[in-house]
mmCIF file of C-alpha atoms in Angstrom:
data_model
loop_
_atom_site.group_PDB
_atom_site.id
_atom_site.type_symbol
_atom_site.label_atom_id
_atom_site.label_comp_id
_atom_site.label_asym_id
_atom_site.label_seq_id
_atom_site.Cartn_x
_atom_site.Cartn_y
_atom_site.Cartn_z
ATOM 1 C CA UNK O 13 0.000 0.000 0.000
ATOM 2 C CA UNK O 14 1.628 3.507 -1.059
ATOM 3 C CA UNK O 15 2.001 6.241 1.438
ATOM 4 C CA UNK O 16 -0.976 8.260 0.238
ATOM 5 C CA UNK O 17 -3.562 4.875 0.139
ATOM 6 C CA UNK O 18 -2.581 4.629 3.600
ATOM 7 C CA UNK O 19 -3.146 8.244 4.613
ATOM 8 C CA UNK O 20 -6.292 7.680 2.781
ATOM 9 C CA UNK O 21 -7.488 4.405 4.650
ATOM 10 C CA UNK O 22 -6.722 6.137 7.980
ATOM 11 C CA UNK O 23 -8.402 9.376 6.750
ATOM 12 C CA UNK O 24 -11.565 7.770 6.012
ATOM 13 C CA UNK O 25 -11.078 5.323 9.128
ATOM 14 C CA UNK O 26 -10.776 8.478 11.472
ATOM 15 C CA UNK O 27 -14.228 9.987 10.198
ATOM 16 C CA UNK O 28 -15.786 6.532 10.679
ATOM 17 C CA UNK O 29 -14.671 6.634 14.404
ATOM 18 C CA UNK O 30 -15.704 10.050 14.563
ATOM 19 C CA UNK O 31 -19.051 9.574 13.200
ATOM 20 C CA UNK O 32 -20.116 6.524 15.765
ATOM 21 C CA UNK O 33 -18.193 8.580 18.432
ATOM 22 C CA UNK O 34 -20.715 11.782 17.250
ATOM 23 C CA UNK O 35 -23.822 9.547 17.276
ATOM 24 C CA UNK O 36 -23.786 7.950 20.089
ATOM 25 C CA UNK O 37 -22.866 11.199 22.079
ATOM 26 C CA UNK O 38 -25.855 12.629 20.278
ATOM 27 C CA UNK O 39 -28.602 10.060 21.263
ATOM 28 C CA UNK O 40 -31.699 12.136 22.136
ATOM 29 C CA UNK O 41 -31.819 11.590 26.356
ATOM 30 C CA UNK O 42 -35.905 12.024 27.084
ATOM 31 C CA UNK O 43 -37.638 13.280 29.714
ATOM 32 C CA UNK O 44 -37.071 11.682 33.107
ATOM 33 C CA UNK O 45 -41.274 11.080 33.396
ATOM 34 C CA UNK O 46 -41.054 9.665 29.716
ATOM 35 C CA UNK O 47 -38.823 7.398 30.740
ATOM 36 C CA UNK O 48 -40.624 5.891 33.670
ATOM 37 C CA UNK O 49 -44.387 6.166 31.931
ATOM 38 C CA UNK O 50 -42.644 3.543 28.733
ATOM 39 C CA UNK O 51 -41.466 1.422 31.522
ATOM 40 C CA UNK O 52 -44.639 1.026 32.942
ATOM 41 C CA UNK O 53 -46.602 0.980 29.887
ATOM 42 C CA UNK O 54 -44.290 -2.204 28.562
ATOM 43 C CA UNK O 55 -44.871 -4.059 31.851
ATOM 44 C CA UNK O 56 -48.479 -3.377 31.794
ATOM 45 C CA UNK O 57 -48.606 -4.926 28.323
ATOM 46 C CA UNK O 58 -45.950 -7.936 29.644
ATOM 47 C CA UNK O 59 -42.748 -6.306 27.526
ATOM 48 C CA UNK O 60 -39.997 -6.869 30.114
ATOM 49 C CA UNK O 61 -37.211 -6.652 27.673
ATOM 50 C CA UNK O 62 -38.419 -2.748 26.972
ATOM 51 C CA UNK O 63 -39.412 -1.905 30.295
ATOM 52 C CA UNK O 64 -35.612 -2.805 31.098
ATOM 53 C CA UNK O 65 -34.735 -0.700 28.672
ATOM 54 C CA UNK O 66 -36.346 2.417 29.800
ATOM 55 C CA UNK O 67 -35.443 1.544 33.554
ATOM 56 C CA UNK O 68 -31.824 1.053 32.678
ATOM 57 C CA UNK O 69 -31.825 4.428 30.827
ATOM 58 C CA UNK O 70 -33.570 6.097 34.245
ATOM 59 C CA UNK O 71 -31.139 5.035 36.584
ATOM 60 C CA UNK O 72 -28.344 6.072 33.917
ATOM 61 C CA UNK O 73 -29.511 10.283 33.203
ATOM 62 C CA UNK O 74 -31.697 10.358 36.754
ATOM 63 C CA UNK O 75 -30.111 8.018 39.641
ATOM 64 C CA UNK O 76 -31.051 10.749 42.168
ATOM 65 C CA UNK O 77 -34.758 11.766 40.794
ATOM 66 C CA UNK O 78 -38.369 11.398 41.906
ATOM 67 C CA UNK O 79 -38.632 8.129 40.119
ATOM 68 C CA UNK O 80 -35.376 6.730 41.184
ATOM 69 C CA UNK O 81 -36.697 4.788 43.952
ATOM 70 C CA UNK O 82 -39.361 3.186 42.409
ATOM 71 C CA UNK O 83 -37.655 2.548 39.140
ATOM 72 C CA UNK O 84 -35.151 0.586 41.120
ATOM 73 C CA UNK O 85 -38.026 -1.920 42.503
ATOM 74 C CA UNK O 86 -39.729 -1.970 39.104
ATOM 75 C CA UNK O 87 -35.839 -3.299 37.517
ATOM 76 C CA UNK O 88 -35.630 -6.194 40.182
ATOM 77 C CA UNK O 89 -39.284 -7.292 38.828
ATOM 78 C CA UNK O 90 -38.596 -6.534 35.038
ATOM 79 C CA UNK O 91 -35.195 -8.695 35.675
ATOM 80 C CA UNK O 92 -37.415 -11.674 37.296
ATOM 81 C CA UNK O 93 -40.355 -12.149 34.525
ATOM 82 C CA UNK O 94 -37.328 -11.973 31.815
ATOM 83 C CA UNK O 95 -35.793 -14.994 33.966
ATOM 84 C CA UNK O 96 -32.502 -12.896 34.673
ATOM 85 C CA UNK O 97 -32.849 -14.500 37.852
ATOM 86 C CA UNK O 98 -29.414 -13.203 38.800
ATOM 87 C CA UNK O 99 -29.667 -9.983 37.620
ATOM 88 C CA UNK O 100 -32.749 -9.349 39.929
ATOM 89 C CA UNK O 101 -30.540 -10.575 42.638
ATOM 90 C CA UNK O 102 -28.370 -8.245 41.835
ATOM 91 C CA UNK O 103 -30.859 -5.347 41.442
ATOM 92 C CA UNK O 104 -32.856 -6.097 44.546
ATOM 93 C CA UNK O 105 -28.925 -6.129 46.279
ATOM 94 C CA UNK O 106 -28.640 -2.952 44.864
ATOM 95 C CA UNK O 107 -31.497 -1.393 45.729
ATOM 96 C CA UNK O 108 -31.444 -2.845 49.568
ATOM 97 C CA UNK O 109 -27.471 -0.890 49.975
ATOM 98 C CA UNK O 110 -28.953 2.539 48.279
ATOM 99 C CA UNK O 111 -32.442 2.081 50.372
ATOM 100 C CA UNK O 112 -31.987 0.697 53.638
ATOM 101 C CA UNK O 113 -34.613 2.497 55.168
ATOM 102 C CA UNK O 114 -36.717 1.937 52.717
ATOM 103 C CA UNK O 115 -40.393 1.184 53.099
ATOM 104 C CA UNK O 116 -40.369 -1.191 50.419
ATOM 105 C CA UNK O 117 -37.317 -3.193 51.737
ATOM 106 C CA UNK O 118 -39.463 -6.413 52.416
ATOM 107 C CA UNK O 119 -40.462 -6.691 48.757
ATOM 108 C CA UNK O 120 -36.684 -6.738 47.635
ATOM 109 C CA UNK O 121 -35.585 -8.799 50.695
ATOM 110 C CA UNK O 122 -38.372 -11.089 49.324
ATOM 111 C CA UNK O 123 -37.506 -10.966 45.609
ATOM 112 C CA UNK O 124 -34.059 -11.795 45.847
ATOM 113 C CA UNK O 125 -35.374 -14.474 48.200
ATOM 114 C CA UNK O 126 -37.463 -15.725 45.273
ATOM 115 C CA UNK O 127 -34.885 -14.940 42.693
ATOM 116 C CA UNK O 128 -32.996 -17.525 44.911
ATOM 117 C CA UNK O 129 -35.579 -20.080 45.100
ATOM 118 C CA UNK O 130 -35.581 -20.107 41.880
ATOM 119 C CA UNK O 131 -32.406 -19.989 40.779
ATOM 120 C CA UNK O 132 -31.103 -23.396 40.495
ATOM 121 C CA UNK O 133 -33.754 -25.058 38.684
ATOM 122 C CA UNK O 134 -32.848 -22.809 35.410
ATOM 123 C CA UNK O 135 -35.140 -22.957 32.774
ATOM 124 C CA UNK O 136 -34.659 -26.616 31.633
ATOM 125 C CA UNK O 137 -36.542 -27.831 34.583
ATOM 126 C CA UNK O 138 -39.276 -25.348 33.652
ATOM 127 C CA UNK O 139 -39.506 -27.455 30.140
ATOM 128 C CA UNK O 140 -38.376 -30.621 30.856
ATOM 129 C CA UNK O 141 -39.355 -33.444 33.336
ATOM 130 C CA UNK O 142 -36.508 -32.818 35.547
ATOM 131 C CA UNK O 143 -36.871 -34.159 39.027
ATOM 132 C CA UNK O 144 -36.121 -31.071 41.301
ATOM 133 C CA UNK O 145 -35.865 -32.972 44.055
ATOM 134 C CA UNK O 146 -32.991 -34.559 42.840
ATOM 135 C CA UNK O 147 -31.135 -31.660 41.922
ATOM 136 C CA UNK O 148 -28.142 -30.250 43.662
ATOM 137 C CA UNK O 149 -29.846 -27.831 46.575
ATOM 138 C CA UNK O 150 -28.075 -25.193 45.051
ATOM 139 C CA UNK O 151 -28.985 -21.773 45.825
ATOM 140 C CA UNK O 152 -31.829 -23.058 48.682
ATOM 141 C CA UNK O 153 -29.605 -22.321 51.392
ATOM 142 C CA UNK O 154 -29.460 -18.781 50.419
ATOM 143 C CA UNK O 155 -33.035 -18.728 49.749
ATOM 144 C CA UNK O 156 -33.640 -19.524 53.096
ATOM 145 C CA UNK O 157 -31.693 -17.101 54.707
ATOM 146 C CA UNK O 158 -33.143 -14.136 52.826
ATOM 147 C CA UNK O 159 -36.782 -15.134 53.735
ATOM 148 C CA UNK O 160 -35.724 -15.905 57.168
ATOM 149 C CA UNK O 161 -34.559 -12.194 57.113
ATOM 150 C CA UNK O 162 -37.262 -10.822 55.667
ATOM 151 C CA UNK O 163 -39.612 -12.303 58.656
ATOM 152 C CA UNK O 164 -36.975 -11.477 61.372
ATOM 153 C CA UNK O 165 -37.072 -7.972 60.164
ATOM 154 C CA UNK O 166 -40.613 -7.644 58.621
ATOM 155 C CA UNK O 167 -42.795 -10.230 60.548
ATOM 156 C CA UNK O 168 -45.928 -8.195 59.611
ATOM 157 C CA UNK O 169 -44.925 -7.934 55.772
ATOM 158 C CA UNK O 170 -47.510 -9.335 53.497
ATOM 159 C CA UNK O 171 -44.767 -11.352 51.887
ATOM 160 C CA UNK O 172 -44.652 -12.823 54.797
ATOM 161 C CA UNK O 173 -46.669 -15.812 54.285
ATOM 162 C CA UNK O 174 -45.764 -16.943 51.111
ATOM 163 C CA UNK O 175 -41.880 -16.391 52.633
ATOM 164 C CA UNK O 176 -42.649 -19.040 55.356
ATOM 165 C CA UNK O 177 -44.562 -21.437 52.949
ATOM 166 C CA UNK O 178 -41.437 -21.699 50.992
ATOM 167 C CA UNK O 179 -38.966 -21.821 53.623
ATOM 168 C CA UNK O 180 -40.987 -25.074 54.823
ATOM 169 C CA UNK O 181 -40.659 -26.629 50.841
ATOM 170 C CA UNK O 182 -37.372 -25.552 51.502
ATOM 171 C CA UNK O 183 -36.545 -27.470 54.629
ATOM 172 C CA UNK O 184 -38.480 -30.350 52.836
ATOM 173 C CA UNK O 185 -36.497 -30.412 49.844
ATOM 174 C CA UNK O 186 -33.329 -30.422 51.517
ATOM 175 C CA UNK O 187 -33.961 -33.343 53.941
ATOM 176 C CA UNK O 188 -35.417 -35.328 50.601
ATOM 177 C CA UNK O 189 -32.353 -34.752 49.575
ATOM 178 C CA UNK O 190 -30.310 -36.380 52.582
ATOM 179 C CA UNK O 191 -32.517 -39.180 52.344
ATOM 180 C CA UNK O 192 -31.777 -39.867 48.451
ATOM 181 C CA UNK O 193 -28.015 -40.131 49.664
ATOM 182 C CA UNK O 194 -28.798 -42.060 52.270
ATOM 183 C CA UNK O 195 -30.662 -44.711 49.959
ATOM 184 C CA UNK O 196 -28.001 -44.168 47.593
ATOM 185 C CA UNK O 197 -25.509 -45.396 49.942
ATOM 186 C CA UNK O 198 -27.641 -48.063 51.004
ATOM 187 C CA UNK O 199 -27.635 -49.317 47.430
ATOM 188 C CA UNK O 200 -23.946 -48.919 47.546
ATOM 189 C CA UNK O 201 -23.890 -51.418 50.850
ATOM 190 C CA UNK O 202 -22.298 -48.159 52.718
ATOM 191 C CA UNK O 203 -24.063 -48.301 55.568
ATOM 192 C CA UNK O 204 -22.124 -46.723 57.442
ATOM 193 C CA UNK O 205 -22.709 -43.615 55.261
ATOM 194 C CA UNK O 206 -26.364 -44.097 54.717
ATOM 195 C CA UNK O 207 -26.831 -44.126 59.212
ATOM 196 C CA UNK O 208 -24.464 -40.717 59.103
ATOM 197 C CA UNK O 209 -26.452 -39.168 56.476
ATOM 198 C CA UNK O 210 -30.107 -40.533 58.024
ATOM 199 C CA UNK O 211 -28.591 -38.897 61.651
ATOM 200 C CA UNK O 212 -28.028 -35.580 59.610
ATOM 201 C CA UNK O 213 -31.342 -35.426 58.667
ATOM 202 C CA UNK O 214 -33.556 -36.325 61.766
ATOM 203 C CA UNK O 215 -31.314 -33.891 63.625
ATOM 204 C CA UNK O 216 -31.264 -30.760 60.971
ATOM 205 C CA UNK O 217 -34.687 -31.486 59.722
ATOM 206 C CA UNK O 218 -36.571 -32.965 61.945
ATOM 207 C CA UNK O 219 -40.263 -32.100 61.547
ATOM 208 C CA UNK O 220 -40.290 -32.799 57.873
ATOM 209 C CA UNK O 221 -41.554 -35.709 56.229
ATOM 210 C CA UNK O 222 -39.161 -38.172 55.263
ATOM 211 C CA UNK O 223 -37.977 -38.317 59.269
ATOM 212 C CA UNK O 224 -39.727 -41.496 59.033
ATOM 213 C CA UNK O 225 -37.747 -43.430 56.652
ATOM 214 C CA UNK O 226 -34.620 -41.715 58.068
ATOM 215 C CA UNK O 227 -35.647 -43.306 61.645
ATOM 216 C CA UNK O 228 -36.099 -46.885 59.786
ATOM 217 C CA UNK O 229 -32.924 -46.746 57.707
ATOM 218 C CA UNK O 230 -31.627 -45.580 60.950
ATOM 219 C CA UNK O 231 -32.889 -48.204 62.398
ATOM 220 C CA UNK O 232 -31.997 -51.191 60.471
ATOM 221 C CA UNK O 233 -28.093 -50.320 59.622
ATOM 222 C CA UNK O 234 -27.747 -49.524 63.465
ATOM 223 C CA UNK O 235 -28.950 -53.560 63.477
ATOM 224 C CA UNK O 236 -26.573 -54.439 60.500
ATOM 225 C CA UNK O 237 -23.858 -52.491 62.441
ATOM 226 C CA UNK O 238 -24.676 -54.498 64.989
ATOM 227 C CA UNK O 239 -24.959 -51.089 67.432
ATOM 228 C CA UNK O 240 -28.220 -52.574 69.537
ATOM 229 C CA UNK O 241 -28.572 -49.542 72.193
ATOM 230 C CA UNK O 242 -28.652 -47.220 68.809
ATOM 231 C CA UNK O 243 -30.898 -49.438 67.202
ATOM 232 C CA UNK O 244 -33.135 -49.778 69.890
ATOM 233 C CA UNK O 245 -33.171 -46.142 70.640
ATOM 234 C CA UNK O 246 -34.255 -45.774 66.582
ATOM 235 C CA UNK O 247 -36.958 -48.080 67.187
ATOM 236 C CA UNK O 248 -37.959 -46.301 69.949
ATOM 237 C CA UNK O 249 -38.032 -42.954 68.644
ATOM 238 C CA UNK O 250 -40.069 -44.329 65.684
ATOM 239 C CA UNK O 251 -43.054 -45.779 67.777
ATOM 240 C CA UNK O 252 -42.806 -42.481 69.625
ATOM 241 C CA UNK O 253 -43.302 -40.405 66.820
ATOM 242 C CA UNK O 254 -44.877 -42.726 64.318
ATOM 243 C CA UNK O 255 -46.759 -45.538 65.562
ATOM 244 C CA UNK O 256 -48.647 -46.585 62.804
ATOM 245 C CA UNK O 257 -45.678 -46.838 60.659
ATOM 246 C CA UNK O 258 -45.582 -49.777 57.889
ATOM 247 C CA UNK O 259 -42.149 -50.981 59.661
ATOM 248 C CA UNK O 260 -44.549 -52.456 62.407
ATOM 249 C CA UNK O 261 -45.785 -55.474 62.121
ATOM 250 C CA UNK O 262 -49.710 -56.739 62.964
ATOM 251 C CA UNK O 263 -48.248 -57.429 66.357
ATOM 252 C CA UNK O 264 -46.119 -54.216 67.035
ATOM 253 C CA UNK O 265 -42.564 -55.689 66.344
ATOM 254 C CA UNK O 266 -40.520 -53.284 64.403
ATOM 255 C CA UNK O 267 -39.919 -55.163 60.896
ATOM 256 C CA UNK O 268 -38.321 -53.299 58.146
ATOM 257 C CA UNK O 269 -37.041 -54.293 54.723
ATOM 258 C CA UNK O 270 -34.809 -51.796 53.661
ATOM 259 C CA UNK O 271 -31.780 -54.210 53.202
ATOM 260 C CA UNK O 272 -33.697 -57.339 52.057
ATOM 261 C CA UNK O 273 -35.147 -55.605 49.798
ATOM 262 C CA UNK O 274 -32.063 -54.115 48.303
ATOM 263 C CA UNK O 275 -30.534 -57.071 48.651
ATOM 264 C CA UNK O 276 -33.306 -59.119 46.156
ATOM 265 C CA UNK O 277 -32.595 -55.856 44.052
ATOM 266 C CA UNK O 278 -29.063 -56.470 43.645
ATOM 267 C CA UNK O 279 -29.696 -60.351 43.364
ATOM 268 C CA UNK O 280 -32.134 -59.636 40.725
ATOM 269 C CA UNK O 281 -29.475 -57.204 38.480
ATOM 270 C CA UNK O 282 -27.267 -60.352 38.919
ATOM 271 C CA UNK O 283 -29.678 -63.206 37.943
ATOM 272 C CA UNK O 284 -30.690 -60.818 34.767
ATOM 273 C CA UNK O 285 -26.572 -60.575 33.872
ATOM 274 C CA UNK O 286 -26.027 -63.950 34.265
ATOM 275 C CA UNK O 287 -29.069 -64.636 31.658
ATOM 276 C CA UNK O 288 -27.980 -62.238 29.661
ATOM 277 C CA UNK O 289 -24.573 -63.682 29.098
ATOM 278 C CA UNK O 290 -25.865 -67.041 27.913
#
């Protein structure tokens, strides 16, 4: 390339630059009200992506007016129906540092909460048929703590409610998920594991439903363990709490089948391999 081709190519390079440099210094900034009025209008008529828009734009030429505030709130919402889960974490964070006092704290304290609760299921499990209980607990734990704040702090909040309800599916989920490990390593003929992880979850979780099983698988590796004061005390605890449970028999005599059954489980994969290699 010759000396004046490149002063050329520069030239014209150097105006393009300029040019994209001019525009976007020129974009037309509107009215602060004009701003907030399309946000609302778009999330009256369920267009998140543009009510974003306009709220992003707010908080960037007005952080400090009369709709600042509220626009703030309106972004951690906008951010949840468009499934930015973390974003409206991350706004509703945002918006508890700038607004402590705020009279509105409970409904971000309660939407990054649910932003939370959310979180790790992720849009597959919202289309596919994706055991959540199965799933790695995730961002529960977190979950928990901000509703647990929000009713520490805001007892009489009408998020409230709906805050404790989901704390208890909360505490549910996670002791459903001790006892999947603990059948897991039942089926794995750990059972050492499987009585550490049923201990864990009658003495984290223990008014939530699978207590039960955790008392029988309790119970019966105790017996396999050959432990008979902790087996007995099991057994105990389980007519205590549940008497009518299906590890009774007719006459009252605690009779599980946890391990017999596993074991015909395993004998069963076995018998089918053996068949299957004839």
């Amino acid at each position: 390339m010759t000396s004046v081709a490149r002063f050329v190519f520069l030239f014209i390079a150097a105006l393009l630059i300029s040019a994209c440099a001019t525009n976007k210094g020129d974009e037309e900034v509107l009215a602060e009200e004009t701003y907030y009025e399309n946000a609302r209008d778009a999330m009256r008529s369920g267009n998140f992506n543009e009510a974003e828009t306009n709220l992003d734009a707010l908080e960037t030429y007005y952080p400090f007016g009369r709709y600042a505030e509220q626009a703030q709130l309106d972004l951690i919402y906008a951010r949840y129906q468009n499934l930015d889960l973390e974003g409206a974490r991350a706004a509703a964070d945002r918006f508890l540092r700038l607004n402590p006092q705020s009279e509105h704290a409970d409904y971000a304290l309660y939407m990054r909460g649910l932003a939370s609760y959310n979180l790790d299921i992720g849009l597959a499990a919202r289309y596919l048929p994706i055991d959540v209980e199965a799933r790695d607990p995730g961002e529960q734990r977190q979950a928990f703590r901000d509703f647990s704040d929000l009713l520490d702090r805001y007892p009489a909040s009408k998020y409230a409610p709906d805050a404790r309800q989901r704390m208890i599916a909360i505490r549910n989920r996670l002791a459903n998920l001790e006892l999947l490990a603990a059948e897991y390593y039942i089926s794995r003929e750990a059972y050492l594991a499987a009585n550490t992880r049923a201990r864990y979850l009658i003495e984290n979780y223990p008014s939530t439903p699978p207590v039960e099983d955790a008392l029988i698988i309790l119970a019966e590796t105790f017996r396999f363990l050959d432990l008979k004061k902790g087996a007995s005390d099991a057994v105990a605890m389980l007519r205590e709490n549940f008497p009518n449970s299906d590890a009774f028999n007719e006459n009252g005599d605690f009779e599980p089948d946890i391990l017999e059954r596993e074991d015909r489980s395993l004998a069963s994969v076995v018998t089918f391999g053996l068949i299957g290699d004839e």
